[in-house]
CSV table of C-alpha atoms and ligand atoms in Angstrom, one decimal:
chain,number,residue,atom,x,y,z
A,1,MET,CA,104.8,-8.4,155.6
A,2,ASP,CA,108.5,-7.9,155.8
A,3,LEU,CA,109.0,-11.2,154.0
A,4,LYS,CA,106.7,-10.1,151.2
A,5,LYS,CA,108.6,-6.9,150.7
A,6,LEU,CA,111.9,-8.7,150.9
A,7,PHE,CA,110.8,-11.2,148.3
A,8,GLU,CA,109.6,-8.6,145.9
A,9,PHE,CA,112.8,-6.7,146.3
A,10,ILE,CA,114.8,-9.8,145.6
A,11,ASP,CA,112.9,-10.6,142.5
A,12,LYS,CA,113.5,-7.0,141.2
A,13,ASN,CA,117.3,-7.4,141.8
A,14,GLU,CA,117.8,-10.5,139.7
A,15,LYS,CA,120.0,-8.8,137.2
A,16,ASN,CA,122.2,-7.3,139.8
A,17,TYR,CA,122.7,-10.7,141.5
A,18,ILE,CA,123.6,-12.3,138.2
A,19,SER,CA,126.1,-9.7,137.3
A,20,LEU,CA,127.8,-10.2,140.7
A,21,LEU,CA,128.0,-13.9,140.1
A,22,ASN,CA,129.5,-13.0,136.8
A,23,GLU,CA,132.2,-11.1,138.5
A,24,VAL,CA,133.2,-13.8,140.9
A,25,VAL,CA,133.1,-16.7,138.4
A,26,ALA,CA,135.7,-14.7,136.4
A,27,ILE,CA,138.1,-14.9,139.3
A,28,LYS,CA,139.9,-18.2,138.9
A,29,SER,CA,140.2,-19.1,142.5
A,30,VAL,CA,141.4,-22.6,142.0
A,31,SER,CA,142.9,-23.5,145.4
A,32,ALA,CA,144.6,-26.7,144.2
A,33,MET,CA,146.8,-24.9,141.7
A,34,ALA,CA,149.8,-22.9,142.9
A,35,ALA,CA,149.7,-20.8,139.7
A,36,ASN,CA,146.2,-19.6,140.7
A,37,ARG,CA,147.1,-18.6,144.3
A,38,ASP,CA,147.1,-14.9,143.5
A,39,GLU,CA,143.6,-15.2,142.1
A,40,THR,CA,142.4,-17.2,145.0
A,41,ILE,CA,143.7,-14.5,147.4
A,42,LYS,CA,142.1,-11.9,145.2
A,43,MET,CA,138.8,-13.6,145.6
A,44,VAL,CA,139.0,-13.3,149.4
A,45,HIS,CA,139.7,-9.6,149.1
A,46,TRP,CA,136.8,-9.2,146.7
A,47,MET,CA,134.5,-10.7,149.3
A,48,ALA,CA,136.1,-8.7,152.1
A,49,GLU,CA,135.2,-5.5,150.2
A,50,LYS,CA,131.6,-6.6,149.7
A,51,LEU,CA,131.3,-7.3,153.4
A,52,LYS,CA,132.6,-3.9,154.3
A,53,ALA,CA,130.1,-2.4,151.9
A,54,VAL,CA,127.3,-3.9,154.0
A,55,LYS,CA,129.0,-2.3,157.0
A,56,ALA,CA,130.5,-5.5,158.4
A,57,THR,CA,133.8,-5.3,160.2
A,58,VAL,CA,136.3,-7.7,158.7
A,59,GLU,CA,139.5,-9.4,159.5
A,60,LEU,CA,141.8,-11.3,157.2
A,61,ALA,CA,143.3,-14.0,159.3
A,62,GLU,CA,146.6,-15.2,157.9
A,63,LEU,CA,147.4,-18.9,157.9
A,64,GLY,CA,151.0,-18.8,156.8
A,65,LYS,CA,152.5,-20.8,154.0
A,66,GLN,CA,151.9,-24.0,152.1
A,67,THR,CA,154.5,-26.1,150.3
A,68,ILE,CA,153.6,-27.6,147.0
A,69,ASP,CA,156.3,-29.6,145.2
A,70,VAL,CA,159.1,-27.9,147.2
A,71,VAL,CA,157.8,-24.4,146.4
A,72,SER,CA,156.4,-22.4,149.3
A,73,ILE,CA,153.4,-20.2,148.6
A,74,PRO,CA,151.1,-18.2,150.9
A,75,LEU,CA,147.8,-19.7,152.0
A,76,PRO,CA,144.8,-17.5,151.3
A,77,PRO,CA,143.7,-15.7,154.5
A,78,VAL,CA,140.4,-16.6,156.1
A,79,LEU,CA,137.8,-13.9,155.9
A,80,LEU,CA,136.2,-13.3,159.3
A,81,GLY,CA,133.4,-10.8,159.4
A,82,GLU,CA,130.9,-9.4,161.9
A,83,LEU,CA,127.7,-7.5,161.4
A,84,GLY,CA,125.7,-6.5,164.4
A,85,LYS,CA,126.4,-6.8,168.1
A,86,ASP,CA,123.0,-6.5,169.7
A,87,ALA,CA,123.0,-8.4,173.0
A,88,LYS,CA,119.3,-9.0,172.6
A,89,LYS,CA,119.7,-10.9,169.3
A,90,LYS,CA,120.9,-14.4,168.6
A,91,THR,CA,124.2,-14.6,166.7
A,92,LEU,CA,124.4,-16.7,163.5
A,93,LEU,CA,127.7,-17.9,162.1
A,94,VAL,CA,127.7,-18.3,158.3
A,95,TYR,CA,130.4,-20.4,156.6
A,96,GLY,CA,131.1,-20.7,152.9
A,97,HIS,CA,134.1,-21.2,150.6
A,98,LEU,CA,135.4,-18.9,147.9
A,99,ASP,CA,137.7,-21.4,146.1
A,100,VAL,CA,136.7,-23.7,143.3
A,101,GLN,CA,137.8,-26.9,141.5
A,102,PRO,CA,140.0,-26.6,138.5
A,103,ALA,CA,138.3,-26.3,135.1
A,104,ALA,CA,139.3,-26.1,131.4
A,105,LYS,CA,137.2,-25.8,128.3
A,106,SER,CA,139.1,-28.8,127.0
A,107,ASP,CA,137.7,-31.0,129.7
A,108,GLY,CA,134.5,-31.0,127.7
A,109,TRP,CA,132.8,-27.8,128.8
A,110,ASN,CA,130.3,-26.3,126.3
A,111,THR,CA,131.2,-22.8,127.4
A,112,GLU,CA,134.2,-21.0,128.9
A,113,PRO,CA,134.2,-22.3,132.5
A,114,PHE,CA,135.3,-18.9,134.0
A,115,VAL,CA,132.7,-16.9,132.0
A,116,LEU,CA,129.2,-17.1,133.5
A,117,THR,CA,126.9,-18.0,130.6
A,118,GLU,CA,123.1,-18.2,130.8
A,119,LYS,CA,121.2,-20.7,128.8
A,120,ASP,CA,117.6,-21.9,129.3
A,121,GLY,CA,117.4,-20.5,132.8
A,122,LYS,CA,120.7,-22.1,133.8
A,123,LEU,CA,123.8,-20.1,134.8
A,124,TYR,CA,126.9,-22.0,133.7
A,125,GLY,CA,130.3,-21.4,135.2
A,126,ARG,CA,132.9,-22.9,137.6
A,127,GLY,CA,131.8,-22.2,141.2
A,128,ALA,CA,128.2,-21.2,140.2
A,129,THR,CA,126.8,-23.7,142.6
A,130,ASP,CA,130.0,-24.8,144.5
A,131,ASP,CA,130.1,-22.4,146.4
A,132,LYS,CA,130.2,-18.9,144.9
A,133,GLY,CA,126.5,-18.7,144.1
A,134,PRO,CA,125.4,-19.7,147.6
A,135,VAL,CA,128.0,-17.5,149.3
A,136,LEU,CA,126.7,-14.5,147.3
A,137,CYS,CA,123.1,-15.3,148.3
A,138,TRP,CA,124.0,-14.5,151.9
A,139,LEU,CA,125.3,-11.1,150.8
A,140,HIS,CA,122.2,-10.4,148.7
A,141,ALA,CA,119.9,-11.3,151.6
A,142,ILE,CA,121.7,-8.9,153.9
A,143,ASN,CA,121.6,-6.2,151.2
A,144,ALA,CA,117.9,-6.7,150.8
A,145,PHE,CA,117.2,-6.0,154.5
A,146,GLN,CA,119.5,-3.0,154.5
A,147,THR,CA,118.2,-1.4,151.3
A,148,LEU,CA,114.6,-1.8,152.5
A,149,GLY,CA,115.5,-0.4,155.9
A,150,ILE,CA,114.3,-3.7,157.6
A,151,GLU,CA,116.4,-4.5,160.7
A,152,ILE,CA,118.2,-7.8,160.3
A,153,PRO,CA,116.9,-9.8,163.3
A,154,VAL,CA,120.2,-11.6,164.1
A,155,ASN,CA,123.8,-10.7,164.6
A,156,LEU,CA,125.9,-12.2,161.9
A,157,LYS,CA,129.4,-13.6,161.8
A,158,PHE,CA,131.1,-14.8,158.7
A,159,CYS,CA,133.8,-17.3,158.1
A,160,PHE,CA,134.7,-17.6,154.4
A,161,GLU,CA,137.7,-19.6,153.5
A,162,ALA,CA,139.4,-20.3,150.1
A,163,MET,CA,141.1,-23.7,150.7
A,164,GLU,CA,138.0,-25.9,151.1
A,165,GLU,CA,138.6,-27.8,147.9
A,166,SER,CA,142.1,-28.6,149.1
A,167,GLY,CA,141.3,-29.8,152.6
A,168,SER,CA,140.9,-26.5,154.5
A,169,ILE,CA,144.5,-26.3,155.6
A,170,GLY,CA,144.9,-24.4,158.8
A,171,LEU,CA,141.2,-23.7,159.3
A,172,ASP,CA,140.7,-26.1,162.2
A,173,GLU,CA,143.6,-24.5,164.1
A,174,LEU,CA,142.2,-21.0,163.5
A,175,ILE,CA,138.8,-22.0,164.9
A,176,LYS,CA,140.4,-23.6,167.9
A,177,LYS,CA,142.6,-20.5,168.5
A,178,LYS,CA,139.7,-18.0,168.1
A,179,LYS,CA,137.1,-20.1,169.9
A,180,ASP,CA,136.9,-17.7,172.8
A,181,THR,CA,137.3,-14.5,170.9
A,182,PHE,CA,135.9,-14.2,167.4
A,183,PHE,CA,133.7,-17.4,167.6
A,184,LYS,CA,132.5,-16.7,171.1
A,185,ASN,CA,128.7,-16.0,171.5
A,186,VAL,CA,127.8,-17.8,168.3
A,187,ASP,CA,124.4,-19.4,168.8
A,188,PHE,CA,123.8,-21.2,165.5
A,189,VAL,CA,125.9,-22.1,162.5
A,190,CYS,CA,124.6,-22.4,158.9
A,191,ILE,CA,126.4,-23.6,155.8
A,192,SER,CA,125.0,-23.5,152.3
A,193,ASP,CA,127.4,-25.7,150.4
A,194,ASN,CA,125.5,-28.7,149.3
A,195,TYR,CA,122.7,-29.6,147.0
A,196,TRP,CA,119.0,-30.7,146.8
A,197,LEU,CA,118.6,-34.4,146.6
A,198,GLY,CA,116.7,-34.0,143.3
A,199,THR,CA,116.0,-31.3,140.9
A,200,LYS,CA,112.6,-30.1,142.1
A,201,LYS,CA,112.2,-30.4,145.9
A,202,PRO,CA,114.2,-28.5,148.5
A,203,CYS,CA,115.8,-30.3,151.5
A,204,ILE,CA,117.8,-29.6,154.6
A,205,THR,CA,120.8,-31.7,155.5
A,206,TYR,CA,122.0,-33.3,158.7
A,207,GLY,CA,124.9,-35.5,157.7
A,208,LEU,CA,128.1,-35.5,155.6
A,209,ARG,CA,130.7,-38.2,154.9
A,210,GLY,CA,134.3,-37.6,155.7
A,211,LEU,CA,137.2,-38.0,153.4
A,212,SER,CA,140.7,-39.5,153.6
A,213,TYR,CA,142.6,-38.9,150.4
A,214,PHE,CA,145.7,-40.9,149.6
A,215,SER,CA,148.6,-40.9,147.1
A,216,VAL,CA,150.7,-43.9,146.4
A,217,GLU,CA,153.9,-43.3,144.5
A,218,ILE,CA,156.0,-45.9,142.7
A,219,GLU,CA,159.3,-45.2,141.2
A,220,CYS,CA,161.2,-47.6,138.9
A,221,ALA,CA,163.9,-45.7,137.1
A,222,ALA,CA,165.9,-42.6,136.9
A,223,LYS,CA,164.2,-41.4,133.7
A,224,ASP,CA,161.4,-42.3,131.4
A,225,LEU,CA,162.3,-45.3,129.1
A,226,HIS,CA,161.5,-46.5,125.6
A,227,SER,CA,159.4,-49.6,125.9
A,228,GLY,CA,161.0,-51.1,122.8
A,229,ILE,CA,164.4,-50.8,124.2
A,230,TYR,CA,163.8,-51.6,127.9
A,231,GLY,CA,160.4,-53.3,127.8
A,232,GLY,CA,160.6,-56.8,129.2
A,233,THR,CA,163.6,-56.1,131.4
A,234,VAL,CA,162.3,-53.5,133.8
A,235,TYR,CA,159.9,-53.9,136.8
A,236,GLU,CA,157.6,-51.1,135.6
A,237,ALA,CA,156.2,-48.6,138.1
A,238,MET,CA,152.9,-48.5,136.2
A,239,THR,CA,152.4,-52.3,136.5
A,240,ASP,CA,152.9,-52.2,140.2
A,241,LEU,CA,150.6,-49.2,140.6
A,242,VAL,CA,147.8,-50.7,138.5
A,243,ALA,CA,148.0,-53.9,140.5
A,244,LEU,CA,147.9,-52.0,143.8
A,245,LEU,CA,144.9,-49.8,142.8
A,246,SER,CA,143.1,-52.9,141.5
A,247,SER,CA,143.5,-54.6,144.9
A,248,LEU,CA,141.5,-51.9,146.7
A,249,LEU,CA,138.0,-52.9,145.5
A,250,ASP,CA,136.2,-55.9,144.1
A,251,SER,CA,134.0,-55.8,141.0
A,252,LYS,CA,131.0,-54.9,143.1
A,253,GLY,CA,132.6,-51.8,144.7
A,254,LYS,CA,133.3,-53.6,148.0
A,255,ILE,CA,136.3,-52.3,149.7
A,256,LEU,CA,138.9,-55.1,150.2
A,257,ILE,CA,141.0,-53.4,152.9
A,258,PRO,CA,140.8,-55.5,156.1
A,259,GLY,CA,139.6,-53.6,159.2
A,260,ILE,CA,138.5,-50.5,157.3
A,261,LEU,CA,134.8,-50.9,158.1
A,262,GLU,CA,135.4,-50.9,161.8
A,263,GLY,CA,132.9,-48.6,163.5
A,264,VAL,CA,130.4,-48.5,160.6
A,265,LEU,CA,127.0,-48.9,162.3
A,266,PRO,CA,124.4,-51.4,161.0
A,267,LYS,CA,121.4,-49.8,159.4
A,268,THR,CA,118.5,-49.3,161.9
A,269,LYS,CA,114.8,-49.8,161.2
A,270,GLU,CA,114.1,-46.1,161.8
A,271,GLU,CA,116.7,-45.1,159.2
A,272,ILE,CA,115.2,-47.4,156.5
A,273,GLU,CA,111.8,-46.1,157.4
A,274,SER,CA,112.9,-42.5,157.1
A,275,TYR,CA,114.4,-43.2,153.6
A,276,LYS,CA,111.0,-44.4,152.4
A,277,ASN,CA,109.4,-41.0,152.7
A,278,ILE,CA,112.1,-39.3,150.8
A,279,THR,CA,111.5,-38.1,147.2
A,280,PHE,CA,114.3,-39.6,145.1
A,281,ASP,CA,114.1,-41.2,141.7
A,282,VAL,CA,116.8,-43.8,141.1
A,283,ASN,CA,116.1,-43.8,137.4
A,284,GLU,CA,116.4,-40.0,137.1
A,285,TYR,CA,119.6,-40.2,139.1
A,286,THR,CA,121.0,-43.0,136.9
A,287,LYS,CA,120.1,-41.1,133.7
A,288,GLU,CA,121.6,-37.9,134.9
A,289,ILE,CA,124.9,-39.7,135.5
A,290,GLY,CA,124.7,-41.4,132.1
A,291,ALA,CA,125.5,-44.7,133.7
A,292,LYS,CA,124.0,-48.0,132.5
A,293,LYS,CA,123.5,-49.6,135.9
A,294,LEU,CA,124.2,-49.0,139.6
A,295,TYR,CA,125.6,-51.3,142.2
A,296,GLN,CA,122.2,-50.9,144.0
A,297,GLN,CA,118.7,-51.0,142.6
A,298,SER,CA,116.3,-49.7,145.3
A,299,LYS,CA,116.0,-46.1,146.4
A,300,GLU,CA,116.8,-47.1,150.0
A,301,ASP,CA,119.9,-49.0,149.1
A,302,VAL,CA,121.2,-46.2,146.8
A,303,LEU,CA,120.6,-43.6,149.5
A,304,ALA,CA,122.3,-45.8,152.2
A,305,ALA,CA,125.3,-46.3,149.9
A,306,ARG,CA,125.7,-42.6,149.4
A,307,TRP,CA,125.0,-41.4,152.9
A,308,ARG,CA,125.9,-43.9,155.5
A,309,TYR,CA,128.4,-46.4,154.1
A,310,PRO,CA,132.0,-45.7,153.2
A,311,SER,CA,133.1,-45.8,149.6
A,312,LEU,CA,136.5,-45.8,147.8
A,313,SER,CA,137.1,-44.0,144.5
A,314,ILE,CA,140.2,-44.0,142.3
A,315,HIS,CA,140.8,-40.6,140.9
A,316,GLY,CA,143.9,-40.5,138.7
A,317,ILE,CA,147.5,-41.3,138.1
A,318,GLU,CA,150.1,-38.5,138.0
A,319,GLY,CA,153.0,-39.1,135.7
A,320,ALA,CA,151.1,-41.7,133.5
A,321,PHE,CA,151.0,-41.1,129.8
A,322,CYS,CA,147.6,-39.6,129.1
A,323,GLY,CA,148.0,-37.6,125.9
A,324,GLN,CA,146.9,-38.3,122.4
A,325,GLY,CA,148.4,-40.9,120.2
A,326,ALA,CA,150.5,-44.0,121.1
A,327,LYS,CA,153.5,-42.9,123.0
A,328,THR,CA,155.6,-46.0,123.8
A,329,VAL,CA,156.9,-44.9,127.1
A,330,ILE,CA,157.6,-46.6,130.4
A,331,PRO,CA,157.0,-43.7,132.9
A,332,ARG,CA,159.8,-43.6,135.5
A,333,LYS,CA,157.5,-42.6,138.4
A,334,VAL,CA,153.8,-42.6,138.8
A,335,VAL,CA,151.5,-41.5,141.6
A,336,GLY,CA,148.1,-43.0,142.0
A,337,LYS,CA,145.4,-41.0,143.8
A,338,PHE,CA,142.4,-42.5,145.6
A,339,SER,CA,140.2,-41.6,148.5
A,340,VAL,CA,137.9,-43.2,151.0
A,341,ARG,CA,134.6,-41.5,152.0
A,342,THR,CA,134.2,-42.2,155.7
A,343,VAL,CA,131.1,-42.2,157.9
A,344,PRO,CA,130.3,-41.3,161.5
A,345,GLN,CA,132.0,-43.7,164.1
A,346,GLN,CA,134.8,-44.5,161.7
A,347,VAL,CA,138.0,-43.0,163.0
A,348,PRO,CA,140.0,-41.3,160.1
A,349,ALA,CA,143.4,-42.2,161.7
A,350,LYS,CA,142.4,-45.8,161.9
A,351,VAL,CA,141.2,-45.8,158.3
A,352,GLN,CA,144.5,-44.4,157.2
A,353,GLU,CA,146.4,-47.0,159.2
A,354,CYS,CA,144.5,-49.8,157.6
A,355,VAL,CA,145.0,-48.4,154.1
A,356,ILE,CA,148.8,-47.9,154.5
A,357,LYS,CA,149.2,-51.3,156.1
A,358,TYR,CA,147.3,-53.0,153.3
A,359,LEU,CA,149.2,-51.2,150.5
A,360,LYS,CA,152.5,-52.2,152.1
A,361,GLU,CA,151.4,-55.8,152.3
A,362,GLN,CA,150.2,-55.9,148.7
A,363,PHE,CA,153.3,-54.3,147.5
A,364,ALA,CA,155.6,-56.6,149.4
A,365,SER,CA,153.7,-59.6,148.0
A,366,ARG,CA,154.8,-58.5,144.5
A,367,ASN,CA,158.5,-58.7,145.3
A,368,SER,CA,159.1,-55.6,143.3
A,369,PRO,CA,162.5,-53.8,143.6
A,370,ASN,CA,160.8,-50.5,143.1
A,371,THR,CA,160.1,-48.0,145.8
A,372,MET,CA,156.6,-47.2,147.1
A,373,LYS,CA,155.6,-44.2,149.2
A,374,VAL,CA,152.1,-43.7,150.6
A,375,ASN,CA,150.9,-40.3,151.7
A,376,VAL,CA,147.6,-38.9,153.1
A,377,LEU,CA,147.0,-35.8,151.0
A,378,CYS,CA,144.0,-34.5,152.9
A,379,SER,CA,141.4,-35.5,155.3
A,380,GLY,CA,138.0,-34.4,156.6
A,381,LYS,CA,135.8,-35.8,159.3
A,382,PRO,CA,132.3,-37.1,158.9
A,383,TRP,CA,129.4,-35.2,160.5
A,384,ILE,CA,125.9,-36.0,161.7
A,385,ALA,CA,123.5,-33.6,163.5
A,386,ASN,CA,120.4,-33.7,165.6
A,387,PHE,CA,117.8,-32.6,163.0
A,388,LYS,CA,115.1,-31.9,165.6
A,389,ASP,CA,116.7,-28.8,167.1
A,390,LYS,CA,115.7,-25.2,166.7
A,391,ASN,CA,118.2,-24.5,163.9
A,392,PHE,CA,116.8,-27.3,161.8
A,393,MET,CA,113.2,-26.1,162.5
A,394,ALA,CA,114.2,-22.6,161.4
A,395,GLY,CA,115.8,-24.0,158.2
A,396,ARG,CA,112.7,-26.1,157.5
A,397,ASN,CA,110.4,-23.1,157.9
A,398,ALA,CA,112.6,-21.0,155.8
A,399,MET,CA,112.4,-23.6,153.0
A,400,LYS,CA,108.7,-23.7,153.4
A,401,ASN,CA,108.3,-20.0,153.1
A,402,GLY,CA,110.6,-20.2,150.1
A,403,ARG,CA,108.6,-23.1,148.8
A,404,LEU,CA,105.6,-20.8,147.9
A,405,LEU,CA,108.0,-19.0,145.7
A,406,TYR,CA,109.3,-22.1,144.1
A,407,LEU,CA,105.7,-22.8,143.3
A,408,MET,CA,105.3,-19.4,141.8
A,409,ALA,CA,108.4,-20.1,139.7
A,410,ASN,CA,106.4,-23.0,138.2
A,411,LEU,CA,108.5,-25.7,139.7
A,412,ASN,CA,106.6,-28.8,140.5
A,413,ILE,CA,107.1,-29.2,144.2
A,414,TYR,CA,105.3,-32.0,146.0
A,415,GLY,CA,105.1,-32.6,149.7
A,416,ALA,CA,104.7,-29.8,152.2
A,417,GLU,CA,108.0,-30.4,154.0
A,418,PRO,CA,111.5,-30.2,152.7
A,419,ASP,CA,113.1,-33.7,152.8
A,420,LEU,CA,115.7,-34.4,155.5
A,421,THR,CA,118.8,-35.6,153.8
A,422,ARG,CA,122.4,-36.6,154.4
A,423,GLU,CA,125.2,-36.1,151.8
A,424,GLY,CA,127.9,-38.3,150.5
A,425,GLY,CA,130.3,-35.4,150.1
A,426,SER,CA,132.5,-33.7,152.7
A,427,ILE,CA,132.9,-30.2,154.2
A,428,PRO,CA,135.7,-30.7,156.7
A,429,VAL,CA,134.9,-27.7,158.9
A,430,THR,CA,131.4,-28.8,159.7
A,431,LEU,CA,132.3,-31.2,162.5
A,432,THR,CA,134.9,-28.7,163.8
A,433,PHE,CA,132.2,-26.1,164.3
A,434,GLN,CA,129.9,-28.5,166.0
A,435,GLU,CA,132.6,-29.9,168.3
A,436,GLU,CA,134.6,-26.7,169.1
A,437,LEU,CA,131.7,-24.3,169.4
A,438,ARG,CA,129.2,-26.9,170.7
A,439,LYS,CA,126.5,-25.3,168.6
A,440,SER,CA,124.0,-26.7,166.1
A,441,VAL,CA,125.2,-26.6,162.5
A,442,LEU,CA,122.6,-26.7,159.7
A,443,LEU,CA,123.2,-27.4,156.0
A,444,LEU,CA,120.8,-25.4,153.9
A,445,PRO,CA,121.3,-26.2,150.2
A,446,ILE,CA,120.4,-23.8,147.4
A,447,GLY,CA,121.5,-25.7,144.2
A,448,ALA,CA,119.9,-28.7,142.6
A,449,SER,CA,121.2,-32.3,142.3
A,450,ASP,CA,122.1,-31.9,138.6
A,451,ASP,CA,124.2,-28.8,139.1
A,452,GLY,CA,127.4,-30.7,138.4
A,453,ALA,CA,129.7,-29.5,141.1
A,454,HIS,CA,133.3,-30.4,140.2
A,455,SER,CA,132.1,-31.6,136.8
A,456,GLN,CA,132.0,-30.1,133.3
A,457,ASN,CA,129.3,-27.5,132.7
A,458,GLU,CA,128.7,-26.7,136.4
A,459,LYS,CA,125.7,-24.5,136.7
A,460,ILE,CA,123.1,-23.1,139.1
A,461,ASN,CA,119.5,-22.6,138.0
A,462,ARG,CA,118.6,-19.0,137.9
A,463,SER,CA,115.5,-19.8,140.0
A,464,ASN,CA,117.5,-21.7,142.6
A,465,TYR,CA,119.9,-18.8,142.9
A,466,ILE,CA,117.2,-16.1,143.2
A,467,ASN,CA,114.9,-18.2,145.4
A,468,GLY,CA,117.9,-19.1,147.5
A,469,VAL,CA,118.3,-15.5,148.5
A,470,LYS,CA,114.7,-15.6,149.7
A,471,VAL,CA,115.3,-18.8,151.7
A,472,LEU,CA,118.3,-17.2,153.4
A,473,ALA,CA,116.4,-13.9,154.1
A,474,SER,CA,113.6,-16.0,155.5
A,475,TYR,CA,116.0,-18.1,157.6
A,476,PHE,CA,117.3,-14.9,159.3
A,477,ILE,CA,113.8,-14.2,160.5
A,478,GLU,CA,113.0,-17.8,161.5
A,479,ILE,CA,116.2,-18.3,163.5
A,480,SER,CA,115.5,-15.1,165.4
A,481,LYS,CA,112.1,-16.2,166.6
B,1,BES,N1,130.4,-28.6,148.3
B,1,BES,C1,131.2,-29.7,148.5
B,1,BES,C2,130.7,-30.7,149.5
B,1,BES,C3,129.6,-31.6,149.0
B,1,BES,C4,129.9,-32.4,148.0
B,1,BES,C5,128.4,-31.5,149.7
B,1,BES,C6,128.9,-33.3,147.5
B,1,BES,C7,127.5,-32.4,149.2
B,1,BES,C8,127.7,-33.2,148.2
B,1,BES,C9,132.6,-29.3,148.8
B,1,BES,O1,133.0,-28.1,148.1
B,1,BES,C10,133.6,-30.3,148.4
B,1,BES,O2,133.8,-30.6,147.2
B,1,BES,N2,134.3,-30.9,149.4
B,1,BES,C11,135.4,-31.8,149.1
B,1,BES,C12,136.1,-31.8,150.4
B,1,BES,C13,137.5,-32.4,150.3
B,1,BES,C14,138.4,-31.8,149.4
B,1,BES,C15,138.1,-32.5,151.7
B,1,BES,C16,134.8,-33.2,148.7
B,1,BES,O3,133.8,-33.6,149.2
B,1,BES,O4,135.4,-33.8,147.9
B,2,MN,MN1,131.6,-26.7,148.2
B,3,MN,MN1,133.5,-28.7,146.1
């Protein structure tokens, strides 16, 4: 009965929810860019005010400073909030992030990235799905209970940070420090910061890959050089770097770094069996990417590659010429960026050791007089959970309750149960919560697989956003049972 009232209320408030999303998308909280730090901090304050408005008590936990390119800037505070302290109720900790990836119209967006724009039932804007939309869904769910005078059946705690896209600097330490104070008495943890496996069917998620992100810097000269004057005499930094980056992978995407796969567990029969029941269309996935062919062909192999095997990606080169036209320059210094997605049982420190050793060997074998520096820019641990526990059952039921509504929204949903998925992406804090608080962490995604997090034209479907509020409201009830 309560659920029905809540769902009706939520449907009636669509406009209001969208206008709030509008407000937050306009705040350019790009954590990676020093110039945007004020906006990033402003975003945390915005959310703090909203939590206060639903009568939560809030604390802004300061994390000190961060140094980017010799400039020291303040880290955004972590927003810790608390709503309800009823000893008879369970306590749910909600985590989300308020920062976003960089975005510029010139990257190929069809609309202004920081102006929420609706088209064909899709809400476009940076952060719409990662993670501002889902974070707002928690707020809307609370608001729905309160406005209708329905008691929220759980105590809530919130941990909202604004450095997730930049490796969650300082967050682990804060959680360890406040383990027996703020984070005490937490019974369950829920994070909505990932995506459905496809575009039509909800899922709940029990695994994430970790990440070790590297920079490799090569310097060859005191200044940039004209290639006509100096070309042919200088050991060029770019030549060294391209060779190093090329030595990381073979043409089939196999990582060539010795020892790096240590700890990766062989696939089990149960795992392969469980993949078989999952709704996932390799063709749709390939088409959505716009790729001609994938390394793998079968559904099971594609899922395994994304979820339970490591991968290495090359992201970019700082300092390399990348403008229009034909600039005949020899860059004096270039910094290659690449990362390794790690899986449970791999030890990040070991992975990093293997990478650094390998790069040093490769570089030495070139007999280059240039200097090379390797750094780990950020890292996050992989995570896997027991998906049979109470938290996952509650999430599953919430999705099922929500499913009726997805049906009403004319989405073609098949199968009575949400799929159980893992993800290839990383949310560094997930394992920290699990290990430090020793409580179950559930990932409850709201957005769809084609939302384009980190990409051009990031969006959240209007229906996912609105029905997401219903799923979270329903989850409050399910987890309290
Ligand atoms: N929401 C993502 C995590 C994610 C990505 C979940 C893909 C599921 C699929 C998160 O905001 C993110 O982008 N994380 C970074 C973490 C990194 C900077 C440590 C990532 O995965 O690259
Ligand atoms: Mn995210
Ligand atoms: Mn992200």
